[in-house]
């Protein structure tokens, strides 16, 4: 993208060297992975023996999906780190505010 | 008009102090702030979780298989959105339009699921066998729910009328209980975001038929819409886990 020519793309992303973005095949693979993770989430949900152990499992799977969409579909992996900073700052603030509210109302007690 | 378009395109490539598009930077700043908006709504939902005095509760109304399908539809819409963007950058206008329209249709499908779900929640009912109900023995409890005075009167009227089975309204609306209020506020605002996204995508789709509407010079316009659409997707990823899966799981 012309307006971002001054940015430093992730050198580890070989595909991005020529186009600045992944190929449609990569997008498809990401979609299949997201679908598989969703299927695992729903599958895990029906395992009642897990009890409260389901919380960290579902949380990790959810974070993985969130990260994949942000990195590949929103192109944060390939775009300027300033975009990542703006978004991550918002996410960190949101999580902090949520944790503060939950603590204030004794959610974890 | 052509002159105006040219000016607009020049604006997209203007030199900036960061070397980045200010429009795109603004979009990321907006998405960051929207994270805090949804973070607050999700926290509020969690604070009032299991605090409702009367039903229905999440386990009464949620249908995980149905919501899983709508979640899958939204995930696939993200893929089609990114494929539309990819097609535009490769100069394939026809493919771009197909994927863009597919994204909008999948967005509308997700909204249809949401409308169906809300309607289903509002129409939720409890069934009783009048022969097994003793209206004179204090509060009536069914499936762990103590009936309200209104529900009790509904039951009494039907049983007094000689019916064998009575149906009592047990619908969930924003006014029913704390669960209804926080649930509809959270998912309603998400639905509003999806609706706005669908309108945006359809606008881009119809605009693409104008001269230069689907040219590579419109890349940033599509990129901004795509960012918004993917954001709506990641918010739903969190809502699906926190509200639906955590909300119904019996061990939590």
Short mmCIF file of C-alpha atoms in Angstrom, two decimals:
data_model
loop_
_atom_site.label_atom_id
_atom_site.label_comp_id
_atom_site.label_asym_id
_atom_site.label_seq_id
_atom_site.Cartn_x
_atom_site.Cartn_y
_atom_site.Cartn_z
CA UNK A 1 0.00 0.00 0.00
CA UNK A 2 1.49 3.22 -1.16
CA UNK A 3 0.60 5.27 1.88
CA UNK A 4 2.42 2.81 4.10
CA UNK A 5 5.61 2.57 2.12
CA UNK A 6 7.50 4.17 4.96
CA UNK A 7 6.58 1.42 7.44
CA UNK A 8 8.69 -1.52 8.53
CA UNK A 9 6.88 -4.78 7.75
CA UNK A 10 7.62 -7.91 9.79
CA UNK A 11 10.66 -9.38 8.03
CA UNK A 12 9.61 -12.87 9.17
CA UNK A 13 6.51 -12.72 7.01
CA UNK A 14 7.98 -13.86 3.72
CA UNK A 15 4.70 -13.58 1.84
CA UNK A 16 4.44 -9.91 2.68
CA UNK A 17 7.68 -9.00 0.97
CA UNK A 18 6.13 -8.72 -2.48
CA UNK A 19 2.46 -7.90 -1.87
CA UNK A 20 2.39 -6.48 1.64
CA UNK A 21 -0.38 -8.97 2.49
CA UNK A 22 -0.88 -12.72 2.63
CA UNK A 23 -2.20 -14.77 -0.29
CA UNK A 24 -5.84 -15.90 -0.55
CA UNK A 25 -4.65 -19.42 0.35
CA UNK A 26 -3.33 -18.12 3.66
CA UNK A 27 -6.66 -16.39 4.32
CA UNK A 28 -8.45 -19.66 3.60
CA UNK A 29 -6.15 -21.61 5.93
CA UNK A 30 -6.75 -19.07 8.69
CA UNK A 31 -10.53 -19.39 8.17
CA UNK A 32 -10.31 -23.18 8.44
CA UNK A 33 -8.22 -22.89 11.61
CA UNK A 34 -10.74 -20.46 13.11
CA UNK A 35 -13.58 -22.84 12.24
CA UNK A 36 -11.70 -25.77 13.77
CA UNK A 37 -11.05 -23.83 16.99
CA UNK A 38 -14.74 -22.90 17.17
CA UNK A 39 -15.65 -26.57 16.72
CA UNK A 40 -13.23 -27.51 19.53
CA UNK A 41 -14.76 -24.80 21.76
CA UNK A 42 -18.26 -26.18 21.23
CA UNK A 43 -16.98 -29.76 21.68
CA UNK A 44 -15.21 -28.90 24.93
CA UNK A 45 -18.37 -27.19 26.13
CA UNK A 46 -20.20 -30.54 26.19
CA UNK A 47 -17.52 -32.22 28.37
CA UNK A 48 -19.17 -31.66 31.75
CA UNK A 49 -16.37 -33.39 33.70
CA UNK A 50 -14.10 -30.41 33.09
CA UNK A 51 -15.91 -28.28 35.68
CA UNK A 52 -14.25 -24.92 36.14
CA UNK A 53 -11.26 -26.21 34.17
CA UNK A 54 -13.21 -25.22 31.08
CA UNK A 55 -12.61 -21.52 31.82
CA UNK A 56 -8.87 -21.41 30.98
CA UNK A 57 -9.35 -23.75 28.00
CA UNK A 58 -12.08 -21.62 26.42
CA UNK A 59 -10.22 -18.43 27.31
CA UNK A 60 -7.04 -19.60 25.55
CA UNK A 61 -8.99 -20.75 22.48
CA UNK A 62 -10.87 -17.45 22.35
CA UNK A 63 -7.65 -15.42 22.66
CA UNK A 64 -6.10 -17.54 19.89
CA UNK A 65 -9.01 -16.75 17.56
CA UNK A 66 -8.91 -13.08 18.48
CA UNK A 67 -5.16 -12.93 17.77
CA UNK A 68 -5.44 -14.77 14.44
CA UNK A 69 -8.12 -12.42 13.12
CA UNK A 70 -6.17 -9.36 14.28
CA UNK A 71 -2.83 -10.57 12.90
CA UNK A 72 -3.89 -12.02 9.55
CA UNK A 73 -7.26 -10.52 8.61
CA UNK A 74 -6.63 -7.09 10.11
CA UNK A 75 -3.06 -7.28 8.79
CA UNK A 76 -1.41 -6.23 12.05
CA UNK A 77 1.31 -8.81 11.39
CA UNK A 78 2.20 -7.04 8.15
CA UNK A 79 1.35 -3.40 8.84
CA UNK A 80 3.07 -0.69 10.83
CA UNK A 81 3.67 -1.35 14.51
CA UNK A 82 1.97 1.97 15.28
CA UNK A 83 -1.38 0.45 14.27
CA UNK A 84 -0.68 -2.48 16.58
CA UNK A 85 0.19 -0.06 19.40
CA UNK A 86 -3.09 1.84 18.96
CA UNK A 87 -5.17 -1.34 18.97
CA UNK A 88 -3.30 -3.18 21.72
CA UNK A 89 -3.46 -0.07 23.90
CA UNK A 90 -7.25 -0.10 23.52
CA UNK A 91 -7.45 -3.84 24.29
CA UNK A 92 -5.18 -3.51 27.36
CA UNK A 93 -7.21 -0.56 28.64
CA UNK A 94 -10.46 -2.44 28.02
CA UNK A 95 -9.23 -5.51 29.90
CA UNK A 96 -7.92 -3.31 32.73
CA UNK A 97 -11.23 -1.46 33.05
CA UNK A 98 -13.14 -4.76 32.96
CA UNK A 99 -10.92 -6.31 35.66
CA UNK A 100 -11.24 -3.18 37.81
CA UNK A 101 -15.04 -3.25 37.56
CA UNK A 102 -15.16 -6.99 38.28
CA UNK A 103 -12.87 -6.59 41.31
CA UNK A 104 -14.87 -3.62 42.58
CA UNK A 105 -18.07 -5.67 42.48
CA UNK A 106 -16.37 -8.69 44.12
CA UNK A 107 -16.81 -10.89 41.05
CA UNK A 108 -13.80 -13.00 42.00
CA UNK A 109 -14.75 -13.35 45.67
CA UNK B 1 -17.34 14.97 -9.61
CA UNK B 2 -14.24 13.59 -11.28
CA UNK B 3 -12.30 16.51 -9.88
CA UNK B 4 -13.64 15.83 -6.40
CA UNK B 5 -12.69 12.16 -6.67
CA UNK B 6 -9.21 13.06 -7.78
CA UNK B 7 -8.82 15.39 -4.81
CA UNK B 8 -10.05 12.68 -2.47
CA UNK B 9 -7.52 10.22 -3.86
CA UNK B 10 -4.73 12.71 -3.54
CA UNK B 11 -5.70 13.05 0.10
CA UNK B 12 -5.21 9.32 0.63
CA UNK B 13 -1.60 9.52 -0.51
CA UNK B 14 -0.69 12.77 1.18
CA UNK B 15 2.59 12.82 3.01
CA UNK B 16 2.24 12.61 6.76
CA UNK B 17 4.68 12.92 9.65
CA UNK B 18 4.30 9.22 10.43
CA UNK B 19 4.40 8.05 6.82
CA UNK B 20 1.06 6.36 7.51
CA UNK B 21 -2.44 7.15 6.37
CA UNK B 22 -4.12 9.34 8.98
CA UNK B 23 -7.50 7.89 8.06
CA UNK B 24 -6.26 4.40 8.83
CA UNK B 25 -4.61 5.56 12.03
CA UNK B 26 -7.88 7.17 13.06
CA UNK B 27 -9.73 3.95 12.34
CA UNK B 28 -7.34 2.02 14.59
CA UNK B 29 -7.78 4.65 17.33
CA UNK B 30 -11.56 4.28 16.98
CA UNK B 31 -11.33 0.48 17.18
CA UNK B 32 -9.15 0.79 20.28
CA UNK B 33 -11.75 3.01 21.93
CA UNK B 34 -14.54 0.65 20.86
CA UNK B 35 -12.66 -2.13 22.67
CA UNK B 36 -13.16 -0.18 25.89
CA UNK B 37 -16.86 0.28 25.08
CA UNK B 38 -17.43 -3.44 24.67
CA UNK B 39 -15.07 -4.25 27.55
CA UNK B 40 -17.30 -2.20 29.85
CA UNK B 41 -20.47 -3.87 28.56
CA UNK B 42 -18.98 -7.36 28.99
CA UNK B 43 -17.77 -6.50 32.51
CA UNK B 44 -21.25 -5.23 33.39
CA UNK B 45 -22.79 -8.45 32.08
CA UNK B 46 -20.40 -10.50 34.23
CA UNK B 47 -21.00 -8.39 37.34
CA UNK B 48 -24.74 -9.09 37.15
CA UNK B 49 -24.36 -12.72 36.10
CA UNK B 50 -26.35 -15.07 38.39
CA UNK B 51 -27.86 -12.06 40.18
CA UNK B 52 -31.34 -12.27 38.63
CA UNK B 53 -34.13 -12.98 41.12
CA UNK B 54 -36.57 -14.35 38.54
CA UNK B 55 -36.07 -16.32 35.34
CA UNK B 56 -35.52 -17.03 32.62
CA UNK B 57 -31.81 -17.64 33.09
CA UNK B 58 -29.16 -18.25 30.41
CA UNK B 59 -29.50 -22.05 30.60
CA UNK B 60 -33.26 -21.71 29.92
CA UNK B 61 -33.00 -19.80 26.69
CA UNK B 62 -29.57 -20.19 25.09
CA UNK B 63 -29.19 -22.64 22.23
CA UNK B 64 -25.47 -23.28 21.76
CA UNK B 65 -25.86 -25.18 18.45
CA UNK B 66 -27.81 -22.27 16.92
CA UNK B 67 -25.37 -19.64 18.15
CA UNK B 68 -22.43 -21.77 16.98
CA UNK B 69 -23.83 -21.69 13.46
CA UNK B 70 -24.24 -17.91 13.52
CA UNK B 71 -20.70 -17.59 14.91
CA UNK B 72 -19.42 -19.72 12.04
CA UNK B 73 -21.27 -17.50 9.55
CA UNK B 74 -19.63 -14.37 11.00
CA UNK B 75 -16.18 -16.00 10.91
CA UNK B 76 -16.68 -16.92 7.26
CA UNK B 77 -17.81 -13.37 6.49
CA UNK B 78 -14.43 -12.18 7.76
CA UNK B 79 -12.75 -14.52 5.30
CA UNK B 80 -14.86 -13.30 2.38
CA UNK B 81 -14.16 -9.68 3.39
CA UNK B 82 -10.42 -10.22 3.30
CA UNK B 83 -10.74 -12.06 -0.02
CA UNK B 84 -12.66 -9.07 -1.42
CA UNK B 85 -9.83 -6.80 -0.34
CA UNK B 86 -7.29 -9.18 -1.82
CA UNK B 87 -9.19 -9.27 -5.15
CA UNK B 88 -9.27 -5.46 -5.27
CA UNK B 89 -5.51 -5.20 -4.72
CA UNK B 90 -5.03 -7.68 -7.60
CA UNK B 91 -7.31 -5.58 -9.82
CA UNK B 92 -10.05 -8.21 -10.15
CA UNK B 93 -13.18 -6.09 -9.92
CA UNK B 94 -15.70 -8.85 -10.56
CA UNK B 95 -14.22 -11.12 -7.89
CA UNK B 96 -14.06 -8.14 -5.54
CA UNK B 97 -17.77 -7.46 -5.97
CA UNK B 98 -18.70 -11.13 -5.48
CA UNK B 99 -16.77 -11.44 -2.21
CA UNK B 100 -17.98 -8.06 -0.96
CA UNK B 101 -21.61 -8.96 -1.60
CA UNK B 102 -21.03 -12.37 0.01
CA UNK B 103 -19.74 -10.62 3.11
CA UNK B 104 -22.79 -8.37 3.30
CA UNK B 105 -25.13 -11.35 2.83
CA UNK B 106 -23.38 -13.31 5.58
CA UNK B 107 -23.62 -10.25 7.81
CA UNK B 108 -27.35 -10.10 7.15
CA UNK B 109 -27.59 -13.84 7.86
CA UNK B 110 -25.92 -13.27 11.22
CA UNK B 111 -28.42 -10.50 11.97
CA UNK B 112 -31.29 -12.78 10.97
CA UNK B 113 -30.00 -15.36 13.45
CA UNK B 114 -29.89 -12.66 16.12
CA UNK B 115 -33.45 -11.52 15.40
CA UNK B 116 -34.62 -15.15 15.48
CA UNK B 117 -32.78 -15.66 18.79
CA UNK B 118 -34.21 -12.51 20.40
CA UNK B 119 -37.69 -13.46 19.24
CA UNK B 120 -37.27 -16.99 20.55
CA UNK B 121 -36.13 -15.67 23.94
CA UNK B 122 -39.10 -13.30 24.15
CA UNK B 123 -41.54 -16.14 23.35
CA UNK B 124 -40.11 -18.58 25.90
CA UNK B 125 -42.83 -20.40 27.89
CA UNK B 126 -43.23 -22.84 30.78
CA UNK B 127 -45.71 -25.72 30.63
CA UNK B 128 -47.60 -27.19 33.58
CA UNK B 129 -49.96 -30.10 34.11
CA UNK B 130 -52.82 -28.60 36.09
CA UNK B 131 -53.34 -31.88 37.96
CA UNK B 132 -49.81 -31.60 39.40
CA UNK B 133 -50.11 -27.97 40.49
CA UNK B 134 -51.39 -26.99 43.94
CA UNK B 135 -52.20 -23.29 43.77
CA UNK B 136 -53.02 -23.10 47.46
CA UNK B 137 -49.65 -24.40 48.68
CA UNK B 138 -47.60 -21.21 48.58
CA UNK B 139 -45.14 -20.17 45.83
CA UNK B 140 -45.06 -22.39 42.77
CA UNK B 141 -41.62 -23.52 41.75
CA UNK B 142 -40.99 -25.03 38.34
CA UNK B 143 -37.54 -25.93 37.01
CA UNK B 144 -36.00 -23.99 39.93
CA UNK B 145 -37.99 -20.86 39.00
CA UNK B 146 -40.38 -19.24 41.43
CA UNK B 147 -43.30 -17.91 39.44
CA UNK B 148 -44.13 -14.22 39.60
CA UNK B 149 -47.61 -13.03 40.65
CA UNK B 150 -48.46 -12.42 36.98
CA UNK B 151 -47.36 -15.92 35.96
CA UNK B 152 -49.22 -17.42 38.91
CA UNK B 153 -52.42 -15.66 37.82
CA UNK B 154 -51.93 -16.89 34.26
CA UNK B 155 -51.60 -20.45 35.55
CA UNK B 156 -54.62 -20.11 37.84
CA UNK B 157 -56.84 -18.73 35.08
CA UNK B 158 -56.02 -21.60 32.72
CA UNK B 159 -56.36 -24.34 35.33
CA UNK B 160 -59.62 -22.83 36.65
CA UNK B 161 -60.93 -22.86 33.09
CA UNK B 162 -60.59 -26.64 33.12
CA UNK B 163 -57.51 -27.06 30.94
CA UNK B 164 -55.31 -30.11 31.53
CA UNK B 165 -52.14 -28.28 30.53
CA UNK B 166 -51.36 -24.64 31.16
CA UNK B 167 -48.76 -22.48 29.44
CA UNK B 168 -47.19 -19.58 31.31
CA UNK B 169 -45.28 -16.72 29.67
CA UNK B 170 -41.61 -16.94 30.62
CA UNK B 171 -40.15 -14.69 27.96
CA UNK B 172 -36.89 -12.79 28.25
CA UNK B 173 -36.94 -9.09 27.42
CA UNK B 174 -34.65 -6.25 28.53
CA UNK B 175 -37.10 -5.53 31.36
CA UNK B 176 -37.49 -9.08 32.68
CA UNK B 177 -34.44 -9.34 34.92
CA UNK B 178 -30.77 -8.31 35.23
CA UNK B 179 -29.73 -11.04 32.82
CA UNK B 180 -32.15 -9.73 30.18
CA UNK B 181 -31.05 -6.13 30.66
CA UNK B 182 -27.31 -6.79 30.42
CA UNK B 183 -27.63 -9.46 27.70
CA UNK B 184 -29.76 -7.40 25.34
CA UNK B 185 -27.65 -4.29 25.90
CA UNK B 186 -24.43 -6.11 25.06
CA UNK B 187 -25.62 -8.19 22.11
CA UNK B 188 -27.90 -5.38 20.92
CA UNK B 189 -24.98 -2.97 20.62
CA UNK B 190 -22.98 -5.63 18.81
CA UNK B 191 -25.91 -6.19 16.46
CA UNK B 192 -26.05 -2.44 15.84
CA UNK B 193 -22.36 -2.53 14.89
CA UNK B 194 -23.02 -5.41 12.48
CA UNK B 195 -25.97 -3.51 10.98
CA UNK B 196 -23.79 -0.45 10.42
CA UNK B 197 -21.15 -2.69 8.86
CA UNK B 198 -23.66 -4.26 6.46
CA UNK B 199 -24.86 -0.81 5.37
CA UNK B 200 -21.25 0.25 4.84
CA UNK B 201 -20.44 -2.86 2.78
CA UNK B 202 -23.57 -2.51 0.64
CA UNK B 203 -22.73 1.16 0.04
CA UNK B 204 -19.26 0.15 -1.16
CA UNK B 205 -20.77 -2.59 -3.31
CA UNK B 206 -23.17 -0.25 -5.12
CA UNK B 207 -20.51 2.47 -5.33
CA UNK B 208 -18.18 -0.03 -7.02
CA UNK B 209 -20.36 0.09 -10.16
CA UNK B 210 -19.54 3.77 -10.65
CA UNK B 211 -16.53 4.67 -12.71
CA UNK B 212 -13.41 4.15 -10.58
CA UNK B 213 -15.55 2.79 -7.74
CA UNK B 214 -13.70 -0.52 -7.68
CA UNK B 215 -10.29 0.62 -8.78
CA UNK B 216 -7.10 0.03 -6.84
CA UNK B 217 -7.20 3.71 -5.83
CA UNK B 218 -10.20 2.86 -3.61
CA UNK B 219 -8.06 0.37 -1.68
CA UNK B 220 -7.96 2.42 1.51
CA UNK B 221 -11.77 2.80 1.57
CA UNK B 222 -12.15 -0.97 1.42
CA UNK B 223 -9.34 -1.47 3.92
CA UNK B 224 -11.11 0.74 6.48
CA UNK B 225 -14.42 -1.06 6.01
CA UNK B 226 -12.62 -4.41 6.30
CA UNK B 227 -10.94 -3.36 9.55
CA UNK B 228 -14.30 -2.40 11.01
CA UNK B 229 -15.86 -5.67 9.87
CA UNK B 230 -13.06 -7.81 11.34
CA UNK B 231 -13.35 -5.87 14.59
CA UNK B 232 -17.04 -6.76 14.79
CA UNK B 233 -15.95 -10.37 14.31
CA UNK B 234 -13.34 -10.35 17.12
CA UNK B 235 -15.83 -8.76 19.51
CA UNK B 236 -18.26 -11.59 18.76
CA UNK B 237 -15.50 -14.15 19.41
CA UNK B 238 -15.27 -12.80 22.96
CA UNK B 239 -19.05 -12.51 23.43
CA UNK B 240 -19.62 -16.07 22.21
CA UNK B 241 -17.18 -17.46 24.77
CA UNK B 242 -17.92 -15.23 27.77
CA UNK B 243 -21.68 -14.84 27.43
CA UNK B 244 -22.85 -18.00 25.72
CA UNK B 245 -20.38 -20.77 26.61
CA UNK B 246 -19.53 -19.58 30.13
CA UNK B 247 -23.17 -18.58 30.66
CA UNK B 248 -24.63 -22.02 30.10
CA UNK B 249 -21.88 -24.35 31.29
CA UNK B 250 -23.21 -26.13 34.39
CA UNK B 251 -19.87 -26.20 36.21
CA UNK B 252 -19.52 -22.42 36.34
#
